[in-house]
mmCIF file of C-alpha atoms and ligand atoms in Angstrom:
data_model
loop_
_atom_site.group_PDB
_atom_site.id
_atom_site.type_symbol
_atom_site.label_atom_id
_atom_site.label_comp_id
_atom_site.label_asym_id
_atom_site.label_seq_id
_atom_site.Cartn_x
_atom_site.Cartn_y
_atom_site.Cartn_z
ATOM 1 C CA MET A 1 -24.880 -15.416 -7.388
ATOM 2 C CA ALA A 2 -23.547 -12.878 -9.904
ATOM 3 C CA ALA A 3 -25.896 -10.014 -10.813
ATOM 4 C CA VAL A 4 -28.120 -10.532 -13.843
ATOM 5 C CA PRO A 5 -29.873 -7.705 -15.760
ATOM 6 C CA ASP A 6 -33.569 -7.524 -14.931
ATOM 7 C CA LYS A 7 -34.583 -7.271 -18.612
ATOM 8 C CA PRO A 8 -33.304 -9.015 -21.759
ATOM 9 C CA VAL A 9 -30.177 -7.598 -23.375
ATOM 10 C CA LEU A 10 -29.952 -7.173 -27.163
ATOM 11 C CA LEU A 11 -26.527 -7.627 -28.773
ATOM 12 C CA THR A 12 -26.042 -6.395 -32.351
ATOM 13 C CA GLY A 13 -23.004 -7.581 -34.277
ATOM 14 C CA ALA A 14 -23.312 -10.843 -32.346
ATOM 15 C CA SER A 15 -21.523 -12.898 -35.016
ATOM 16 C CA GLY A 16 -18.367 -10.744 -34.976
ATOM 17 C CA GLY A 17 -15.177 -11.500 -33.079
ATOM 18 C CA ILE A 18 -16.011 -9.439 -30.001
ATOM 19 C CA GLY A 19 -19.778 -9.965 -30.265
ATOM 20 C CA SER A 20 -19.607 -13.751 -30.292
ATOM 21 C CA GLU A 21 -17.258 -13.777 -27.276
ATOM 22 C CA LEU A 22 -19.610 -11.476 -25.359
ATOM 23 C CA ALA A 23 -22.602 -13.603 -26.353
ATOM 24 C CA ARG A 24 -20.992 -16.757 -24.957
ATOM 25 C CA ALA A 25 -19.740 -15.047 -21.805
ATOM 26 C CA PHE A 26 -23.043 -13.406 -20.861
ATOM 27 C CA ALA A 27 -25.156 -16.433 -21.732
ATOM 28 C CA ALA A 28 -22.887 -18.468 -19.438
ATOM 29 C CA LYS A 29 -23.614 -15.972 -16.649
ATOM 30 C CA GLY A 30 -27.333 -16.683 -17.027
ATOM 31 C CA TRP A 31 -28.286 -13.451 -18.825
ATOM 32 C CA THR A 32 -31.283 -13.462 -21.150
ATOM 33 C CA ILE A 33 -29.569 -12.319 -24.303
ATOM 34 C CA ARG A 34 -30.922 -11.778 -27.800
ATOM 35 C CA LEU A 35 -28.366 -11.927 -30.565
ATOM 36 C CA THR A 36 -28.672 -10.313 -33.948
ATOM 37 C CA ASP A 37 -26.411 -10.066 -36.990
ATOM 38 C CA ILE A 38 -26.701 -10.202 -40.759
ATOM 39 C CA ARG A 39 -24.283 -13.166 -40.704
ATOM 40 C CA PRO A 40 -24.950 -16.517 -39.026
ATOM 41 C CA PHE A 41 -23.626 -17.009 -35.496
ATOM 42 C CA PRO A 42 -20.243 -18.800 -35.600
ATOM 43 C CA GLY A 43 -20.989 -22.127 -33.923
ATOM 44 C CA PRO A 44 -23.842 -23.260 -31.721
ATOM 45 C CA ILE A 45 -26.109 -20.564 -30.253
ATOM 46 C CA PRO A 46 -25.184 -20.358 -26.572
ATOM 47 C CA GLU A 47 -27.715 -21.879 -24.191
ATOM 48 C CA GLY A 48 -30.093 -19.209 -22.899
ATOM 49 C CA ALA A 49 -29.559 -16.973 -25.934
ATOM 50 C CA SER A 50 -31.706 -16.583 -29.040
ATOM 51 C CA PHE A 51 -30.467 -15.576 -32.499
ATOM 52 C CA HIS A 52 -32.431 -13.325 -34.872
ATOM 53 C CA ALA A 53 -30.886 -12.784 -38.313
ATOM 54 C CA ALA A 54 -31.428 -9.174 -39.408
ATOM 55 C CA ASP A 55 -29.864 -6.359 -41.379
ATOM 56 C CA LEU A 56 -29.278 -3.187 -39.341
ATOM 57 C CA ASN A 57 -30.752 -1.335 -42.310
ATOM 58 C CA ASP A 58 -34.114 -2.944 -41.588
ATOM 59 C CA GLY A 59 -35.479 -0.594 -38.943
ATOM 60 C CA ALA A 60 -38.744 -2.507 -38.446
ATOM 61 C CA ALA A 61 -36.842 -5.741 -37.758
ATOM 62 C CA ILE A 62 -34.510 -4.055 -35.253
ATOM 63 C CA LEU A 63 -37.474 -2.504 -33.394
ATOM 64 C CA ARG A 64 -39.164 -5.910 -33.254
ATOM 65 C CA ILE A 65 -36.075 -7.755 -32.006
ATOM 66 C CA ALA A 66 -35.480 -5.088 -29.336
ATOM 67 C CA GLU A 67 -38.982 -5.331 -27.856
ATOM 68 C CA GLY A 68 -38.813 -5.677 -24.075
ATOM 69 C CA CYS A 69 -35.023 -5.196 -23.867
ATOM 70 C CA GLY A 70 -33.497 -3.032 -21.130
ATOM 71 C CA THR A 71 -30.073 -2.644 -22.769
ATOM 72 C CA ILE A 72 -28.794 -2.608 -26.320
ATOM 73 C CA LEU A 73 -25.160 -3.562 -26.824
ATOM 74 C CA HIS A 74 -24.524 -2.022 -30.223
ATOM 75 C CA PHE A 75 -21.493 -3.826 -31.663
ATOM 76 C CA GLY A 76 -22.956 -4.125 -35.178
ATOM 77 C CA GLY A 77 -21.705 -2.349 -38.292
ATOM 78 C CA ILE A 78 -18.372 -2.047 -40.087
ATOM 79 C CA PRO A 79 -15.567 -2.402 -37.501
ATOM 80 C CA VAL A 80 -12.565 -1.105 -39.469
ATOM 81 C CA GLN A 81 -11.509 1.592 -41.927
ATOM 82 C CA GLN A 82 -13.478 1.249 -45.191
ATOM 83 C CA PRO A 83 -14.609 3.529 -48.046
ATOM 84 C CA PHE A 84 -17.470 5.915 -47.310
ATOM 85 C CA GLU A 85 -20.087 3.955 -49.259
ATOM 86 C CA THR A 86 -19.262 0.756 -47.357
ATOM 87 C CA VAL A 87 -19.466 2.402 -43.949
ATOM 88 C CA PHE A 88 -22.484 4.602 -44.542
ATOM 89 C CA GLU A 89 -25.463 2.237 -44.348
ATOM 90 C CA PRO A 90 -24.506 -0.059 -41.450
ATOM 91 C CA ASN A 91 -22.789 2.590 -39.319
ATOM 92 C CA ILE A 92 -25.067 5.584 -39.888
ATOM 93 C CA ARG A 93 -28.516 4.318 -40.883
ATOM 94 C CA GLY A 94 -28.116 1.129 -38.837
ATOM 95 C CA LEU A 95 -27.000 3.138 -35.825
ATOM 96 C CA TYR A 96 -30.140 5.266 -36.097
ATOM 97 C CA HIS A 97 -32.288 2.132 -36.016
ATOM 98 C CA ALA A 98 -30.504 0.917 -32.889
ATOM 99 C CA TYR A 99 -31.025 4.292 -31.179
ATOM 100 C CA GLU A 100 -34.695 4.384 -32.186
ATOM 101 C CA ALA A 101 -35.089 0.972 -30.561
ATOM 102 C CA ALA A 102 -33.398 2.260 -27.384
ATOM 103 C CA ARG A 103 -35.712 5.271 -27.348
ATOM 104 C CA ARG A 104 -38.821 3.159 -27.848
ATOM 105 C CA GLU A 105 -37.838 0.677 -25.106
ATOM 106 C CA GLY A 106 -36.378 3.254 -22.682
ATOM 107 C CA ALA A 107 -33.254 1.072 -22.914
ATOM 108 C CA ARG A 108 -29.635 1.884 -22.122
ATOM 109 C CA MET A 109 -27.287 2.011 -25.115
ATOM 110 C CA VAL A 110 -23.810 0.537 -24.767
ATOM 111 C CA TYR A 111 -22.086 1.692 -27.926
ATOM 112 C CA ALA A 112 -18.931 0.178 -29.379
ATOM 113 C CA SER A 113 -17.263 3.454 -30.289
ATOM 114 C CA SER A 114 -13.576 3.546 -31.108
ATOM 115 C CA ASN A 115 -10.310 5.294 -30.359
ATOM 116 C CA HIS A 116 -10.482 6.392 -34.023
ATOM 117 C CA ILE A 117 -12.862 9.227 -33.078
ATOM 118 C CA ALA A 118 -9.637 10.934 -31.973
ATOM 119 C CA GLY A 119 -7.001 9.332 -34.213
ATOM 120 C CA PHE A 120 -5.501 12.597 -35.466
ATOM 121 C CA HIS A 121 -4.386 13.697 -32.014
ATOM 122 C CA LEU A 122 -0.642 13.490 -31.515
ATOM 123 C CA ARG A 123 0.707 10.596 -29.485
ATOM 124 C CA SER A 124 2.332 13.170 -27.193
ATOM 125 C CA GLU A 125 -1.122 14.345 -26.059
ATOM 126 C CA THR A 126 -3.192 13.030 -23.160
ATOM 127 C CA LEU A 127 -6.850 13.307 -24.045
ATOM 128 C CA PRO A 128 -9.695 13.854 -21.581
ATOM 129 C CA ALA A 129 -13.040 12.223 -22.344
ATOM 130 C CA ASP A 130 -14.365 15.552 -23.648
ATOM 131 C CA CYS A 131 -11.466 16.113 -26.065
ATOM 132 C CA ALA A 132 -12.102 17.468 -29.551
ATOM 133 C CA PHE A 133 -13.073 14.820 -32.072
ATOM 134 C CA ALA A 134 -10.338 14.200 -34.679
ATOM 135 C CA PRO A 135 -11.479 11.212 -36.777
ATOM 136 C CA ASP A 136 -8.884 9.532 -38.956
ATOM 137 C CA GLY A 137 -11.113 8.067 -41.703
ATOM 138 C CA TYR A 138 -14.721 7.339 -42.630
ATOM 139 C CA TYR A 139 -14.905 4.596 -40.018
ATOM 140 C CA GLY A 140 -13.722 6.960 -37.253
ATOM 141 C CA LEU A 141 -16.090 9.598 -38.581
ATOM 142 C CA SER A 142 -19.004 7.166 -38.318
ATOM 143 C CA LYS A 143 -18.070 6.553 -34.668
ATOM 144 C CA VAL A 144 -18.066 10.325 -34.037
ATOM 145 C CA TYR A 145 -21.548 10.359 -35.534
ATOM 146 C CA GLY A 146 -22.501 7.582 -33.124
ATOM 147 C CA GLU A 147 -21.259 9.533 -30.120
ATOM 148 C CA LEU A 148 -23.131 12.646 -31.289
ATOM 149 C CA MET A 149 -26.232 10.526 -31.846
ATOM 150 C CA GLY A 150 -25.891 9.453 -28.208
ATOM 151 C CA GLN A 151 -25.770 13.107 -27.132
ATOM 152 C CA LEU A 152 -28.896 13.876 -29.164
ATOM 153 C CA TYR A 153 -30.820 10.943 -27.712
ATOM 154 C CA TRP A 154 -29.757 11.902 -24.163
ATOM 155 C CA ASN A 155 -30.660 15.572 -24.515
ATOM 156 C CA LYS A 156 -33.913 14.923 -26.295
ATOM 157 C CA HIS A 157 -35.087 11.513 -25.091
ATOM 158 C CA GLN A 158 -33.087 10.738 -21.913
ATOM 159 C CA VAL A 159 -31.498 7.625 -23.414
ATOM 160 C CA VAL A 160 -28.406 6.865 -21.297
ATOM 161 C CA SER A 161 -25.439 5.785 -23.433
ATOM 162 C CA VAL A 162 -22.125 4.286 -22.415
ATOM 163 C CA MET A 163 -19.580 5.166 -25.081
ATOM 164 C CA LEU A 164 -16.804 2.583 -25.201
ATOM 165 C CA ARG A 165 -13.858 4.037 -27.122
ATOM 166 C CA LEU A 166 -12.245 0.702 -27.704
ATOM 167 C CA GLY A 167 -8.561 0.321 -28.510
ATOM 168 C CA SER A 168 -7.082 -2.775 -30.185
ATOM 169 C CA CYS A 169 -9.116 -5.864 -29.283
ATOM 170 C CA ARG A 170 -6.923 -8.849 -30.140
ATOM 171 C CA ASP A 171 -6.004 -12.113 -28.431
ATOM 172 C CA GLU A 172 -2.648 -10.467 -27.822
ATOM 173 C CA PRO A 173 -0.873 -7.275 -28.972
ATOM 174 C CA THR A 174 0.972 -7.662 -32.275
ATOM 175 C CA ASP A 175 2.910 -4.408 -32.753
ATOM 176 C CA ASP A 176 4.475 -1.451 -30.976
ATOM 177 C CA ARG A 177 1.308 0.711 -31.110
ATOM 178 C CA MET A 178 -0.705 -1.993 -29.383
ATOM 179 C CA LEU A 179 1.673 -1.831 -26.414
ATOM 180 C CA ALA A 180 -0.424 1.289 -25.706
ATOM 181 C CA THR A 181 -3.810 0.526 -27.287
ATOM 182 C CA TRP A 182 -4.352 -3.184 -26.582
ATOM 183 C CA ILE A 183 -7.396 -4.305 -24.629
ATOM 184 C CA SER A 184 -7.787 -7.942 -23.656
ATOM 185 C CA ALA A 185 -10.939 -9.997 -24.150
ATOM 186 C CA GLY A 186 -11.319 -10.265 -20.364
ATOM 187 C CA ASP A 187 -11.085 -6.506 -19.856
ATOM 188 C CA ILE A 188 -13.699 -5.898 -22.567
ATOM 189 C CA GLU A 189 -16.048 -8.466 -21.095
ATOM 190 C CA ARG A 190 -15.783 -6.889 -17.627
ATOM 191 C CA LEU A 191 -16.166 -3.405 -19.147
ATOM 192 C CA VAL A 192 -19.333 -4.338 -21.025
ATOM 193 C CA GLU A 193 -20.722 -6.149 -17.979
ATOM 194 C CA ARG A 194 -20.270 -3.042 -15.824
ATOM 195 C CA SER A 195 -21.738 -0.903 -18.626
ATOM 196 C CA VAL A 196 -24.917 -2.959 -18.379
ATOM 197 C CA LEU A 197 -25.136 -3.369 -14.604
ATOM 198 C CA ALA A 198 -23.813 -0.049 -13.222
ATOM 199 C CA ASP A 199 -26.332 2.345 -11.759
ATOM 200 C CA LEU A 200 -26.049 5.322 -14.129
ATOM 201 C CA ASP A 201 -28.201 8.428 -14.160
ATOM 202 C CA ARG A 202 -26.381 10.031 -17.116
ATOM 203 C CA PRO A 203 -24.165 9.058 -20.059
ATOM 204 C CA ALA A 204 -20.592 7.823 -19.597
ATOM 205 C CA VAL A 205 -17.487 7.764 -21.791
ATOM 206 C CA ILE A 206 -14.702 5.211 -21.362
ATOM 207 C CA TRP A 207 -11.308 4.839 -23.046
ATOM 208 C CA GLY A 208 -10.988 1.107 -23.623
ATOM 209 C CA ALA A 209 -7.412 -0.041 -23.103
ATOM 210 C CA SER A 210 -5.939 -2.589 -20.717
ATOM 211 C CA ASN A 211 -3.600 -1.475 -17.922
ATOM 212 C CA ASN A 212 -0.690 -0.696 -20.280
ATOM 213 C CA ALA A 213 2.268 1.393 -19.063
ATOM 214 C CA ARG A 214 2.567 2.923 -22.539
ATOM 215 C CA MET A 215 -1.019 4.137 -22.552
ATOM 216 C CA THR A 216 -0.363 7.800 -21.847
ATOM 217 C CA TRP A 217 -2.655 8.994 -24.668
ATOM 218 C CA TRP A 218 -5.987 8.666 -22.933
ATOM 219 C CA GLY A 219 -6.718 10.447 -19.679
ATOM 220 C CA GLU A 220 -9.656 10.784 -17.328
ATOM 221 C CA ASP A 221 -12.976 9.157 -18.118
ATOM 222 C CA ASP A 222 -16.024 7.754 -16.292
ATOM 223 C CA ARG A 223 -14.576 4.384 -15.234
ATOM 224 C CA GLU A 224 -15.037 5.032 -11.520
ATOM 225 C CA ARG A 225 -18.709 5.764 -12.003
ATOM 226 C CA LEU A 226 -18.953 2.503 -13.916
ATOM 227 C CA GLY A 227 -16.929 0.503 -11.399
ATOM 228 C CA TRP A 228 -14.437 -0.789 -13.986
ATOM 229 C CA ALA A 229 -10.655 -0.965 -13.943
ATOM 230 C CA PRO A 230 -8.630 -2.992 -16.464
ATOM 231 C CA GLN A 231 -6.858 -6.032 -15.017
ATOM 232 C CA ASP A 232 -4.694 -7.218 -17.923
ATOM 233 C CA SER A 233 -1.658 -5.521 -19.451
ATOM 234 C CA ALA A 234 0.286 -5.382 -22.711
ATOM 235 C CA ASP A 235 3.469 -4.800 -20.713
ATOM 236 C CA LEU A 236 4.365 -8.505 -20.841
ATOM 237 C CA TYR A 237 4.936 -8.070 -24.597
ATOM 238 C CA THR A 238 7.196 -4.984 -24.435
ATOM 239 C CA ASP A 239 10.483 -6.773 -25.143
ATOM 240 C CA LYS A 240 8.986 -8.733 -28.016
ATOM 241 C CA LEU A 241 7.144 -5.856 -29.716
ATOM 242 C CA ASN A 242 9.183 -2.730 -28.976
ATOM 243 C CA GLY A 243 9.543 -0.911 -32.344
ATOM 244 C CA VAL A 244 7.673 -3.585 -34.323
ATOM 245 C CA GLY A 245 5.647 -1.973 -37.127
ATOM 246 C CA ARG A 246 7.161 1.502 -36.702
ATOM 247 C CA GLY A 247 8.664 3.429 -39.622
ATOM 248 C CA ASP A 248 5.630 5.105 -41.204
ATOM 249 C CA PRO A 249 6.069 8.765 -40.117
ATOM 250 C CA ILE A 250 2.373 9.648 -40.230
ATOM 251 C CA ALA A 251 1.249 6.485 -38.469
ATOM 252 C CA ASP A 252 3.966 6.932 -35.845
ATOM 253 C CA ARG A 253 3.044 10.550 -35.202
ATOM 254 C CA TYR A 254 -0.674 10.185 -34.526
ATOM 255 C CA GLN A 255 -2.702 8.072 -32.133
ATOM 256 C CA GLY A 256 -4.732 6.398 -34.892
ATOM 257 C CA GLY A 257 -1.621 4.810 -36.460
ATOM 258 C CA THR A 258 -2.108 3.473 -39.993
ATOM 259 C CA TYR A 259 -5.732 4.645 -40.000
ATOM 260 C CA CYS A 260 -4.148 8.142 -40.287
ATOM 261 C CA SER A 261 -1.647 7.303 -43.021
ATOM 262 C CA ASP A 262 -4.196 5.319 -45.061
ATOM 263 C CA ASP A 263 -5.205 7.451 -48.095
ATOM 264 C CA TYR A 264 -3.249 10.425 -46.659
ATOM 265 C CA SER A 265 -2.540 13.166 -49.203
ATOM 266 C CA ARG A 266 -1.362 16.252 -47.313
ATOM 267 C CA ARG A 267 1.987 17.411 -48.644
ATOM 268 C CA ASP A 268 3.227 19.390 -45.636
ATOM 269 C CA ASP A 269 2.853 16.333 -43.348
ATOM 270 C CA LEU A 270 1.662 18.508 -40.505
ATOM 271 C CA ILE A 271 -1.601 19.429 -38.875
HETATM 272 C C1 15L B 1 -10.758 -0.168 -34.021
HETATM 273 O O1 15L B 1 -11.651 0.629 -33.807
HETATM 274 C C2 15L B 1 -10.996 -1.400 -34.826
HETATM 275 O O2 15L B 1 -12.286 -1.912 -34.631
HETATM 276 C C3 15L B 1 -9.957 -2.464 -34.570
HETATM 277 O O3 15L B 1 -10.049 -3.451 -35.556
HETATM 278 C C4 15L B 1 -8.543 -1.902 -34.485
HETATM 279 O O4 15L B 1 -8.159 -1.371 -35.724
HETATM 280 C C5 15L B 1 -8.504 -0.820 -33.433
HETATM 281 O O5 15L B 1 -9.485 0.154 -33.653
HETATM 282 C C6 15L B 1 -7.131 -0.163 -33.298
HETATM 283 O O6 15L B 1 -7.059 1.066 -33.226
HETATM 284 O O7 15L B 1 -6.145 -0.889 -33.228
#
């Protein structure tokens, strides 16, 4: 029988696209999984799971829902580029509540970070896991904050985090950039499963892309320690998508794509 976590797992952002897929997949594997989101779960609650409606801004509710959990899968918050005021409460205050719950429970934190912590690196670079942060908007900046929060809670409270710097999670890639950044639903599910089950004595950082030939941007990370390797690939879509969506010089230059060109106002076009 497949391994099952010995304590309940809390999933925030359970009603989102990735969250709801993970909820169904892990419930089907027999995990005891608690789901939370401010929005209702899309469809029936999977058998073996429980749903607890809550706002990440409500710290007392998050602590209560997390009671007894051994892992927190933190997929809640704003998942795309948005103005500062939109991002701030869910992604900064809400993140703090999730980390406080992990600290209180002695739980592992599996954090849905993003490639946008490093979006302003050139596409010609290959980035190690300890590369300099280069966020490409307030969303990316909030994910940098999340990764630094993980460092604080490790150094001060021994909370082990797995930072998942996810690329483009779609049913299939839809443009030229995603020939590098795409990650399939299956690869994410296996990645999150290993993030929960792997024996880890310290934090880990993973670049989350499928096995794409064009993914030369992201280098070494902790995947071996986790026991994860991507199985799917965007390469099947190369002929169809080669060049699709290119033509914006800023987006084409940097890893973060249009997250970099959005609201861009430098006049020399160079950093
Ligand atoms: C992300 O972090 C977003 O959550 C996702 O919607 C995509 O925009 C992705 O990055 C990407 O870089 O394509």
